PDB file of C-alpha atoms and ligand atoms in Angstrom:
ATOM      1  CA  UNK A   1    -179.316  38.848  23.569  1.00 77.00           C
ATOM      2  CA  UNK A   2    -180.333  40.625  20.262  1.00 88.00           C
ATOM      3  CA  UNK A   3    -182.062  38.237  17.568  1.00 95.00           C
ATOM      4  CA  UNK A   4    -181.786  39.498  13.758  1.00 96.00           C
ATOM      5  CA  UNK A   5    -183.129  38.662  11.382  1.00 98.00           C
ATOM      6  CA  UNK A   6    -181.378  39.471   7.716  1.00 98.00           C
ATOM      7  CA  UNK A   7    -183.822  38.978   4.602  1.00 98.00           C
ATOM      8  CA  UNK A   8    -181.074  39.535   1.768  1.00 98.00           C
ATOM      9  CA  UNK A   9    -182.886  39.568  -1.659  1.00 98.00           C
ATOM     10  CA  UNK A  10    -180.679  40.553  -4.375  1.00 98.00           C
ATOM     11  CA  UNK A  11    -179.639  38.310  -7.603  1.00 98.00           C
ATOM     12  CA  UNK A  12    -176.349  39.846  -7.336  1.00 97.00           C
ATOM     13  CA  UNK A  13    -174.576  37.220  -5.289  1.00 96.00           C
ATOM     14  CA  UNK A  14    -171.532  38.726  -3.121  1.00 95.00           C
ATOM     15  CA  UNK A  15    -171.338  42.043  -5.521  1.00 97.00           C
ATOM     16  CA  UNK A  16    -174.706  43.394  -4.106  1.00 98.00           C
ATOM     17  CA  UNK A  17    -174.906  46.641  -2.500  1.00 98.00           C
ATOM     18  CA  UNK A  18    -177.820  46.136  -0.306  1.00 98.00           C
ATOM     19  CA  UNK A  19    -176.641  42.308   0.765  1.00 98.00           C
ATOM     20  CA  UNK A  20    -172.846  44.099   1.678  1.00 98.00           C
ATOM     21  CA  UNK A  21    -174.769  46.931   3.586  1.00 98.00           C
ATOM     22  CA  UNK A  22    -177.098  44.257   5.879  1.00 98.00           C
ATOM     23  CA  UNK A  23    -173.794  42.434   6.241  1.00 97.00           C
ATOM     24  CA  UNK A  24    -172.057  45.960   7.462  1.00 97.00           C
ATOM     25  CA  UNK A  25    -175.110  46.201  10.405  1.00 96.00           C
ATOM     26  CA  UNK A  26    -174.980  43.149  11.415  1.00 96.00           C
ATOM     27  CA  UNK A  27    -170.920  43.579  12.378  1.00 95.00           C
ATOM     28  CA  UNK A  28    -172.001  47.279  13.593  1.00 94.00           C
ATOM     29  CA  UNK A  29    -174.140  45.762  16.053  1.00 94.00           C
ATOM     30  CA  UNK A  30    -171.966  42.341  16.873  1.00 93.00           C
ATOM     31  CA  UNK A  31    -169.436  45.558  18.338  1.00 92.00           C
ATOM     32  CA  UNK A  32    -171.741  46.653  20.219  1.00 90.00           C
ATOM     33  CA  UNK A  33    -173.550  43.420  21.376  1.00 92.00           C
ATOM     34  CA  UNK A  34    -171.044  40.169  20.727  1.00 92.00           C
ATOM     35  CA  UNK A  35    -173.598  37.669  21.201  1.00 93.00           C
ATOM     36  CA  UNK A  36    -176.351  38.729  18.883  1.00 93.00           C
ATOM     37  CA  UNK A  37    -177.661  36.072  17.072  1.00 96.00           C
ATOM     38  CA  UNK A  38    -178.061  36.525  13.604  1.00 97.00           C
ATOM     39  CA  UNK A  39    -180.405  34.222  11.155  1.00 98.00           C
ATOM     40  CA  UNK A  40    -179.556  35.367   7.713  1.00 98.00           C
ATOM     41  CA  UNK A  41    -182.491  34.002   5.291  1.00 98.00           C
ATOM     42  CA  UNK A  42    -181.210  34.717   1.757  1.00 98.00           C
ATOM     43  CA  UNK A  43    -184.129  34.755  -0.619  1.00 98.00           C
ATOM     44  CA  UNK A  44    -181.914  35.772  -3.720  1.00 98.00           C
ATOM     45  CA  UNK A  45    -179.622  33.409  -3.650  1.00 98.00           C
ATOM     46  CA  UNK A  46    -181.956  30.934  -2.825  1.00 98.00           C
ATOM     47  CA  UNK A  47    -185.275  31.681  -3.610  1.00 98.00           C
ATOM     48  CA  UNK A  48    -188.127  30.691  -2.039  1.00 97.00           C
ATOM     49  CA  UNK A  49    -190.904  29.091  -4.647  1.00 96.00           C
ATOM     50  CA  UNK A  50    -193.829  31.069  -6.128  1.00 96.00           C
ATOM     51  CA  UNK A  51    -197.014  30.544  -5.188  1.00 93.00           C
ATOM     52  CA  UNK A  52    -199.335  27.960  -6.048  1.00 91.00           C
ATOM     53  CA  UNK A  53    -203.060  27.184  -5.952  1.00 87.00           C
ATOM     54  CA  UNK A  54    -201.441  23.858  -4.085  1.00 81.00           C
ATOM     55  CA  UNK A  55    -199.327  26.385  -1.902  1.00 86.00           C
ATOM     56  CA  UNK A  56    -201.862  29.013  -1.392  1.00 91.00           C
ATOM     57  CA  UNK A  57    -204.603  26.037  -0.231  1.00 83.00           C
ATOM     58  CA  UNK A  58    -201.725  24.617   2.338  1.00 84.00           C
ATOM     59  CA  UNK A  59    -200.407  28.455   3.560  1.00 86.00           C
ATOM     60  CA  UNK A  60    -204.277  30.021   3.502  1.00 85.00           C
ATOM     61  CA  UNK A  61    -206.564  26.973   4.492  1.00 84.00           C
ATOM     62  CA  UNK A  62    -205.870  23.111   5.920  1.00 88.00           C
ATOM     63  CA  UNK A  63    -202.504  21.233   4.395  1.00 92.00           C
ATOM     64  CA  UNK A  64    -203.759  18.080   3.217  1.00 92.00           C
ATOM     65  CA  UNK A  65    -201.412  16.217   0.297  1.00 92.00           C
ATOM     66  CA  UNK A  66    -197.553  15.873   1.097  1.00 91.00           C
ATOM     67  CA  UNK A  67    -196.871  18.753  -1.328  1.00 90.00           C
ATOM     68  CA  UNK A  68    -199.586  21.083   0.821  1.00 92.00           C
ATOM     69  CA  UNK A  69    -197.637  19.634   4.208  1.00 93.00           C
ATOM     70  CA  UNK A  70    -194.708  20.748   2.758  1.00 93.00           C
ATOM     71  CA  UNK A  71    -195.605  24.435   1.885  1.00 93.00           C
ATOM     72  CA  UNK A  72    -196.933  25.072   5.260  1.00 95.00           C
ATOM     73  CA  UNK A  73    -194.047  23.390   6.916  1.00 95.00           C
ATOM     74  CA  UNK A  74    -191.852  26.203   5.249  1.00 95.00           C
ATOM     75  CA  UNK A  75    -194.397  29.099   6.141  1.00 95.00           C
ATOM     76  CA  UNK A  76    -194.354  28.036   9.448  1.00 96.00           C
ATOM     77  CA  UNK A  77    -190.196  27.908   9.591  1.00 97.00           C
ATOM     78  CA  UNK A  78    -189.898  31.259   7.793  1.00 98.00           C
ATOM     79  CA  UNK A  79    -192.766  32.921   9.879  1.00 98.00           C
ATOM     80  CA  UNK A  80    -190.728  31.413  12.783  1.00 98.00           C
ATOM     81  CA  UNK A  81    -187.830  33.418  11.631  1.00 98.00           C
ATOM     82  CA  UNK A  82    -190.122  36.405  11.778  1.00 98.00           C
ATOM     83  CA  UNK A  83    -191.852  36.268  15.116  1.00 98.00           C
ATOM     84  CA  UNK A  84    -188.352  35.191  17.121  1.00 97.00           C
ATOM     85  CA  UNK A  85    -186.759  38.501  15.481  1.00 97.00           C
ATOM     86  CA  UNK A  86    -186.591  41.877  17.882  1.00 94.00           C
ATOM     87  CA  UNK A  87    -184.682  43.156  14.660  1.00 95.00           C
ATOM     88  CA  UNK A  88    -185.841  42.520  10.698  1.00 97.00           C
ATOM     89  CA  UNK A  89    -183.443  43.449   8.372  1.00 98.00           C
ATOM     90  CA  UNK A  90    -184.524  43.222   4.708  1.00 98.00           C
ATOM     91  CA  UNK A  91    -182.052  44.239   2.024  1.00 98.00           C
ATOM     92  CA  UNK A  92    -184.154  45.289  -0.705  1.00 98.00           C
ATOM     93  CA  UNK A  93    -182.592  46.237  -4.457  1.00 98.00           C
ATOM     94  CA  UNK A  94    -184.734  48.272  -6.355  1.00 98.00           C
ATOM     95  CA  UNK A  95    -185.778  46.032  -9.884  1.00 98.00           C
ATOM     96  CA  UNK A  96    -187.761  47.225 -12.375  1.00 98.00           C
ATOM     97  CA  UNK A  97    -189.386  50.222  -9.800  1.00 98.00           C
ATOM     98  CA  UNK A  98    -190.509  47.480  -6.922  1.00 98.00           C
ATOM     99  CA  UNK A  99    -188.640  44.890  -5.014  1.00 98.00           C
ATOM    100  CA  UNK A 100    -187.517  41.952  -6.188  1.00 98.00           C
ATOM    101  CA  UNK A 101    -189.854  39.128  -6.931  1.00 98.00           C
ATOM    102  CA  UNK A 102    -187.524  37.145  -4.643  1.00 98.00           C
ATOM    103  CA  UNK A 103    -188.683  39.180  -1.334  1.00 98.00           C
ATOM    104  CA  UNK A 104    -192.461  39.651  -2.784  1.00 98.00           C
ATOM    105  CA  UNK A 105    -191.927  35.509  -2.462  1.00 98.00           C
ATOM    106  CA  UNK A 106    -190.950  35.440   0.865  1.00 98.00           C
ATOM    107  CA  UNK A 107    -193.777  38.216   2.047  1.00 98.00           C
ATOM    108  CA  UNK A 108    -196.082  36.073   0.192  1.00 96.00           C
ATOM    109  CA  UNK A 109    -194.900  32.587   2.475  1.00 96.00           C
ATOM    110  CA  UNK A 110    -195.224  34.819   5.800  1.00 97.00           C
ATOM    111  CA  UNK A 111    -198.250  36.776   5.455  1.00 96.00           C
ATOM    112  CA  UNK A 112    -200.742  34.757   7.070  1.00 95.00           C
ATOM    113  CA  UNK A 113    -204.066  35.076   8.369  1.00 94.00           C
ATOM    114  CA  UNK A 114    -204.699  34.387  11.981  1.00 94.00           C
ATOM    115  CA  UNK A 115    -200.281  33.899  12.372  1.00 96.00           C
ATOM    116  CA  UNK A 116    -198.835  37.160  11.300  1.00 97.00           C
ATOM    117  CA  UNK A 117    -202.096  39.456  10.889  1.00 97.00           C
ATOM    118  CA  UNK A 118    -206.075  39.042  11.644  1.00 97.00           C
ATOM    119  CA  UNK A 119    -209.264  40.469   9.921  1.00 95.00           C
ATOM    120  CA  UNK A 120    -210.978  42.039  13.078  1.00 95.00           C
ATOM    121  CA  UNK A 121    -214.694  44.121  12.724  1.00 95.00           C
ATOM    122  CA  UNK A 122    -212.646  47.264  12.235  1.00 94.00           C
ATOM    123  CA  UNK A 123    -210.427  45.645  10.017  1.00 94.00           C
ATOM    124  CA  UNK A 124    -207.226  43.470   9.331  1.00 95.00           C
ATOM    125  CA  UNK A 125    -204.506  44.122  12.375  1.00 97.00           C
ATOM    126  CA  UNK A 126    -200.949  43.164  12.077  1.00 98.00           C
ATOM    127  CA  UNK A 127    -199.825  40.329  14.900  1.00 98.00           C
ATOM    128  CA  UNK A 128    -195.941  41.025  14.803  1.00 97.00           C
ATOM    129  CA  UNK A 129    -195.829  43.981  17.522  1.00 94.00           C
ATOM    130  CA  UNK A 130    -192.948  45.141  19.111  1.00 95.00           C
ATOM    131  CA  UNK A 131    -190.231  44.538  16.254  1.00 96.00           C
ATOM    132  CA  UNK A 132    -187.770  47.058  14.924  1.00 96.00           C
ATOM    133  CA  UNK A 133    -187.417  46.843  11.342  1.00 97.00           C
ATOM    134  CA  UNK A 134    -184.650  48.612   8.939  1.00 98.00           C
ATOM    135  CA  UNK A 135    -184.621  48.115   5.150  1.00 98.00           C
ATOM    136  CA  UNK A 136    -182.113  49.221   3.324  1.00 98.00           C
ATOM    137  CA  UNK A 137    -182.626  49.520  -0.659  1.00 98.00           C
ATOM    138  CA  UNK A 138    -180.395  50.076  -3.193  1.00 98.00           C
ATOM    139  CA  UNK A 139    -181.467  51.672  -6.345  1.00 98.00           C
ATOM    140  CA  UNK A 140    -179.357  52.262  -9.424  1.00 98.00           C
ATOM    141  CA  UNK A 141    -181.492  56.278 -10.159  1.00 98.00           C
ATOM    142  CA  UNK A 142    -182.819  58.585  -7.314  1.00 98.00           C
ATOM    143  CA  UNK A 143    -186.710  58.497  -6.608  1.00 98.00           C
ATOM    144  CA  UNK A 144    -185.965  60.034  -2.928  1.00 96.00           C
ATOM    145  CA  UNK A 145    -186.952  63.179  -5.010  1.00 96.00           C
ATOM    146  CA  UNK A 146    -187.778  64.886  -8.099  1.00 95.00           C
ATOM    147  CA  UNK A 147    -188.848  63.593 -11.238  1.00 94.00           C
ATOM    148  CA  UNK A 148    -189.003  60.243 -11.114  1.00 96.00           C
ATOM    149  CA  UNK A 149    -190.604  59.965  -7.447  1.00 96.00           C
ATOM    150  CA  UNK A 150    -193.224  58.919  -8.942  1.00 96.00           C
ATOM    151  CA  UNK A 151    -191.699  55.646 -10.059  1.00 98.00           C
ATOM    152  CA  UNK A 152    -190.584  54.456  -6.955  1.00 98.00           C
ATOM    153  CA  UNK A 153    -192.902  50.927  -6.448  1.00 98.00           C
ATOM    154  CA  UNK A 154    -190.360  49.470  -3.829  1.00 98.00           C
ATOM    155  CA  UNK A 155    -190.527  51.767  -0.655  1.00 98.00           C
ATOM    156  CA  UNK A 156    -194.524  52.120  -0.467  1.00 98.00           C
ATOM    157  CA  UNK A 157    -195.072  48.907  -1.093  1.00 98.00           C
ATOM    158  CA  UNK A 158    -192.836  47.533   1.623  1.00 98.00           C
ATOM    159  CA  UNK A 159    -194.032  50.129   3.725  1.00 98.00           C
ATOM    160  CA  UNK A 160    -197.961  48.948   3.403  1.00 98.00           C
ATOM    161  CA  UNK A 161    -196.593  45.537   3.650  1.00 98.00           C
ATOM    162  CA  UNK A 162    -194.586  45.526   7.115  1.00 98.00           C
ATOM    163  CA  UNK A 163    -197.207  47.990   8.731  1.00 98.00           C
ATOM    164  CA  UNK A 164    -200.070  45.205   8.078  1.00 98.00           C
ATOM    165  CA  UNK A 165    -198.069  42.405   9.442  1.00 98.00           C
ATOM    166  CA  UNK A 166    -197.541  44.642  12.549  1.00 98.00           C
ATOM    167  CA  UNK A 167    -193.826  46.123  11.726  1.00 98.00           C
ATOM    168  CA  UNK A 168    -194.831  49.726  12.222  1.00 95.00           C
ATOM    169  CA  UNK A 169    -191.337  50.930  13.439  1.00 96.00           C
ATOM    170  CA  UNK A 170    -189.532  51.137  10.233  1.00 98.00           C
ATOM    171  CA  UNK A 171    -186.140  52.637   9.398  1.00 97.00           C
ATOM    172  CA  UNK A 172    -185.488  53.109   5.575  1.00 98.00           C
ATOM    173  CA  UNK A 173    -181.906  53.235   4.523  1.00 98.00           C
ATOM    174  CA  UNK A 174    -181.833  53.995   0.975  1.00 98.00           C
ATOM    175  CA  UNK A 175    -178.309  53.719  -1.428  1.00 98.00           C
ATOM    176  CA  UNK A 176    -179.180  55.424  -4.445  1.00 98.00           C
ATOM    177  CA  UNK A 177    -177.572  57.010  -7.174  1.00 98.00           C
ATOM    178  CA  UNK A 178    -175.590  53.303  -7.950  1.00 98.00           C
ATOM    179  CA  UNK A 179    -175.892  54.129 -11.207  1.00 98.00           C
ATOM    180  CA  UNK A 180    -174.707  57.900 -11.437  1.00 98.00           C
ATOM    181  CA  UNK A 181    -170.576  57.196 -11.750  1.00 98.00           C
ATOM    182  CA  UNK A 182    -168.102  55.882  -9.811  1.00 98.00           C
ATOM    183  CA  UNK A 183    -168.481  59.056  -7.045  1.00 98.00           C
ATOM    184  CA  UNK A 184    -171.772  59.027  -6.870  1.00 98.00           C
ATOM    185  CA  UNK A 185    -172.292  55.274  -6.140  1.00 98.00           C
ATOM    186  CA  UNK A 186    -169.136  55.440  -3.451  1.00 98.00           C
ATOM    187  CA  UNK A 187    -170.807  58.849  -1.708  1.00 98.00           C
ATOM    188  CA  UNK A 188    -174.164  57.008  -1.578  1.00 98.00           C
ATOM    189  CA  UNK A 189    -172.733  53.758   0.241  1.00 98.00           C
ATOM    190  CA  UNK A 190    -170.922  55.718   2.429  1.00 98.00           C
ATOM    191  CA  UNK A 191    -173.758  57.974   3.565  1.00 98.00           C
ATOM    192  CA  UNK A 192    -175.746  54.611   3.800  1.00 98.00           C
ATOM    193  CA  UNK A 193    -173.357  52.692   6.121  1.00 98.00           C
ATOM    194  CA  UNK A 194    -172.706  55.773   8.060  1.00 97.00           C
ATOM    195  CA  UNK A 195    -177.051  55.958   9.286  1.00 97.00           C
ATOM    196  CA  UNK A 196    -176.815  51.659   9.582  1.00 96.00           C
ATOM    197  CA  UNK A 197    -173.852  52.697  12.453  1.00 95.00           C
ATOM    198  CA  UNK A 198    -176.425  55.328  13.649  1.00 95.00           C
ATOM    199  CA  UNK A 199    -179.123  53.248  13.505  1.00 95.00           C
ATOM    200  CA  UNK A 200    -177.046  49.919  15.307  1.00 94.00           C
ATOM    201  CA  UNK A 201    -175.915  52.552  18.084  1.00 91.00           C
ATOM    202  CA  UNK A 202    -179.902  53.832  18.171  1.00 89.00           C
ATOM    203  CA  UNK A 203    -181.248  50.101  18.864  1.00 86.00           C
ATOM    204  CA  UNK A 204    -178.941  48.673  20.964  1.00 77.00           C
ATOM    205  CA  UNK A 205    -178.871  51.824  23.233  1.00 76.00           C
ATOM    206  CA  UNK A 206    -182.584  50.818  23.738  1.00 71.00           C
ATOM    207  CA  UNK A 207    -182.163  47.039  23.918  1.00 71.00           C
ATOM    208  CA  UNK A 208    -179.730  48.230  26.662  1.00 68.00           C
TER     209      UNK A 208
HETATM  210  C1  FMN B 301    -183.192  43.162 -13.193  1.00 95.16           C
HETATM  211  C2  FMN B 301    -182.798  44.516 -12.659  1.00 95.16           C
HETATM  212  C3  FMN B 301    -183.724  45.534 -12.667  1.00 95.16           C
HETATM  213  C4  FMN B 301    -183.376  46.792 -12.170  1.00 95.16           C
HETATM  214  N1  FMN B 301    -184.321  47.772 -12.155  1.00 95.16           N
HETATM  215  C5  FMN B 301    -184.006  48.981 -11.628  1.00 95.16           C
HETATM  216  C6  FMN B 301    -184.972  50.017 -11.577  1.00 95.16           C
HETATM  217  O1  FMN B 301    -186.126  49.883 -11.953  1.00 95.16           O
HETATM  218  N2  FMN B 301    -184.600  51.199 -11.036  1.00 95.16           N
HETATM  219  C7  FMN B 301    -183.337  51.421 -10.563  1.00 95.16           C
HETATM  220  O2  FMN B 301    -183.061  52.518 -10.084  1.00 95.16           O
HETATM  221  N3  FMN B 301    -182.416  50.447 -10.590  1.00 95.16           N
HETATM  222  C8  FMN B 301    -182.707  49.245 -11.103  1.00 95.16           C
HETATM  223  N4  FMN B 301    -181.777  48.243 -11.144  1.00 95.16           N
HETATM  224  C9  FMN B 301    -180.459  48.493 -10.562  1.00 95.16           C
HETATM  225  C10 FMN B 301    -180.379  47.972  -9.140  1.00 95.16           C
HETATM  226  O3  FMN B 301    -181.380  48.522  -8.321  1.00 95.16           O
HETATM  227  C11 FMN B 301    -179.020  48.301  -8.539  1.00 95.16           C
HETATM  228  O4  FMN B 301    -178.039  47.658  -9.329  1.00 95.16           O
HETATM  229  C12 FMN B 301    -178.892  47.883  -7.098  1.00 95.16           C
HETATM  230  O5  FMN B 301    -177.569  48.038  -6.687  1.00 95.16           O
HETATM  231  C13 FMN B 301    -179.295  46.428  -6.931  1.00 95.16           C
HETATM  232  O6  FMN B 301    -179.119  46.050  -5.598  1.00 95.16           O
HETATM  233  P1  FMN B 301    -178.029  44.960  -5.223  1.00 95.16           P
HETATM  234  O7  FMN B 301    -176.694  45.564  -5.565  1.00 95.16           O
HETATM  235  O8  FMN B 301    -178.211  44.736  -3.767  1.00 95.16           O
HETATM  236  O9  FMN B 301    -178.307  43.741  -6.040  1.00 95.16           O
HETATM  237  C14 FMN B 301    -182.086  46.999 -11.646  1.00 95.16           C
HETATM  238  C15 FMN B 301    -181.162  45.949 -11.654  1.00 95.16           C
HETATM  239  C16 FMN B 301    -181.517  44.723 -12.133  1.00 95.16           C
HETATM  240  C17 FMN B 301    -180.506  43.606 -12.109  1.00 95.16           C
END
C-alpha cells in the first residue's frame, strides 16, 4: 500500500490551482493503486502557527511549560506525517516570488535536528531517505525562463529545503502562466495534469 502525503498550502480555498492539481494525483494514483492511503495536511486552510521563542525552545531543545508540550506534540504529529510518507506531495502557489508563509510554517514545525536531519563532522545530513517527493507550483507569470528567472524565490528554496531534510528525489510540476488569459492558464493546467498522470504511472510502476 502507497502512503501520501498531500501538503496543500494555498489561501485560495477550493478555487486553487495547485490544491485542484494535488487533488488530480492523488485520484491518478487511487486508479492505479485503490488502497493508497492518503493524509491530506492542509496548511492554507488551516494554518499551522508561527514560530515562537516558546515554540522554537519546545521544537529545538526540551518542552517544559504546557504551551512548550504542546508545540512539540504537533512537531512530532506533523513530522509523523512526514516520515510514514513513501510519497510527499506539496502544492505550492507562488506569493510574492517564494512560497507561501503557510508551507514556510509547516517546514519550520518539521525541520528538526536529530528527527528529520543531523549536523555530522562533514556537515548537516538529511534523515528522511528513500521518499519520492513531487511539488507542484502554480504561479500567476513564467520564471521557468527569461526575464524574470531571476525572481523565482519558491522553487530554489524548496529545493534546498527538501534536499536537507533528505527528500533528494524531487519532481517539480510547475502551472504557470495563470495569469496570461483565459488560454494560457487552461494550456498550463492541462500540460500540468498531463506530467502528474506521467508522474502517478512513473511511481507506482516502481512501487510495483
Ligand atoms: C498574495 C498573493 C501573492 C502572489 N504573488 C505572486 C507572485 O509573486 N508571482 C506570481 O507569479 N504570482 C503570484 N500570485 C498569483 C498566484 O501564484 C496564482 O494565483 C496561483 O494560482 C496561486 O496558487 P493557488 O491557485 O493554488 O492558490 C500571488 C497571489 C496571491 C494571492
Amino acid at each position: 500500500m502507497t502512503n501520501i502525503l498531500v501538503v496543500a498550502s494555498s489561501a485560495n480555498g477550493d478555487a486553487s490551482v495547485s490544491s485542484g492539481l494535488a487533488a488530480t494525483l492523488v485520484d491518478r494514483v487511487r486508479e492505479g493503486d485503490p488502497a493508497a492511503h492518503v493524509v491530506l495536511r492542509d496548511v492554507g486552510a488551516n494554518p499551522l502557527p508561527h514560530l515562537t521563542s516558546e515554540t522554537v525552545a519546545a521544537i529545538k531543545g526540551e518542552p517544559v511549560t504546557e504551551a512548550e508540550l504542546a508545540a512539540r506534540a504537533l512537531s512530532d504529529s506533523l513530522v509523523a506525517e512526514l516520515q510514514a510518507a513513501d510519497i510527499v506531495v506539496i502544492a505550492s502557489p507562488m506569493y510574492n516570488f517564494g512560497m507561501s508563509s503557510t508551507l514556510k510554517a509547516w517546514f519550520d514545525h518539521v525541520a528538526r535536528a536529530g528527527v528529520t536531519f543531523r549536523y555530522t563532522a562533514e556537515g548537516p545530513e538529511g534523515l528522511l531517505k528513500g521518499k519520492k517527493t513531487l511539488v507542484i507550483e502554480s504561479r500567476a507569470g513564467f520564471y521557468s525562463d527569461g526575464p524574470a528567472a531571476n525572481f523565482d524565490g519558491q522553487e530554489p528554496h524548496l529545493r534546498v529545503l527538501l534536499g536537507f531534510l533528505g527528500l533528494d528525489d524531487v519532481t517539480f510540476i510547475r502551472a504557470e502562466k495563470l495569469a496570461f488569459g483565459p488560454e494560457a492558464a487552461e494550456a498550463a493546467i492541462a500540460e500540468a495534469t498531463e506530467a502528474l498522470g506521467l508522474f502517478a504511472g512513473e511511481t507506482l510502476k516502481l512501487a510495483a
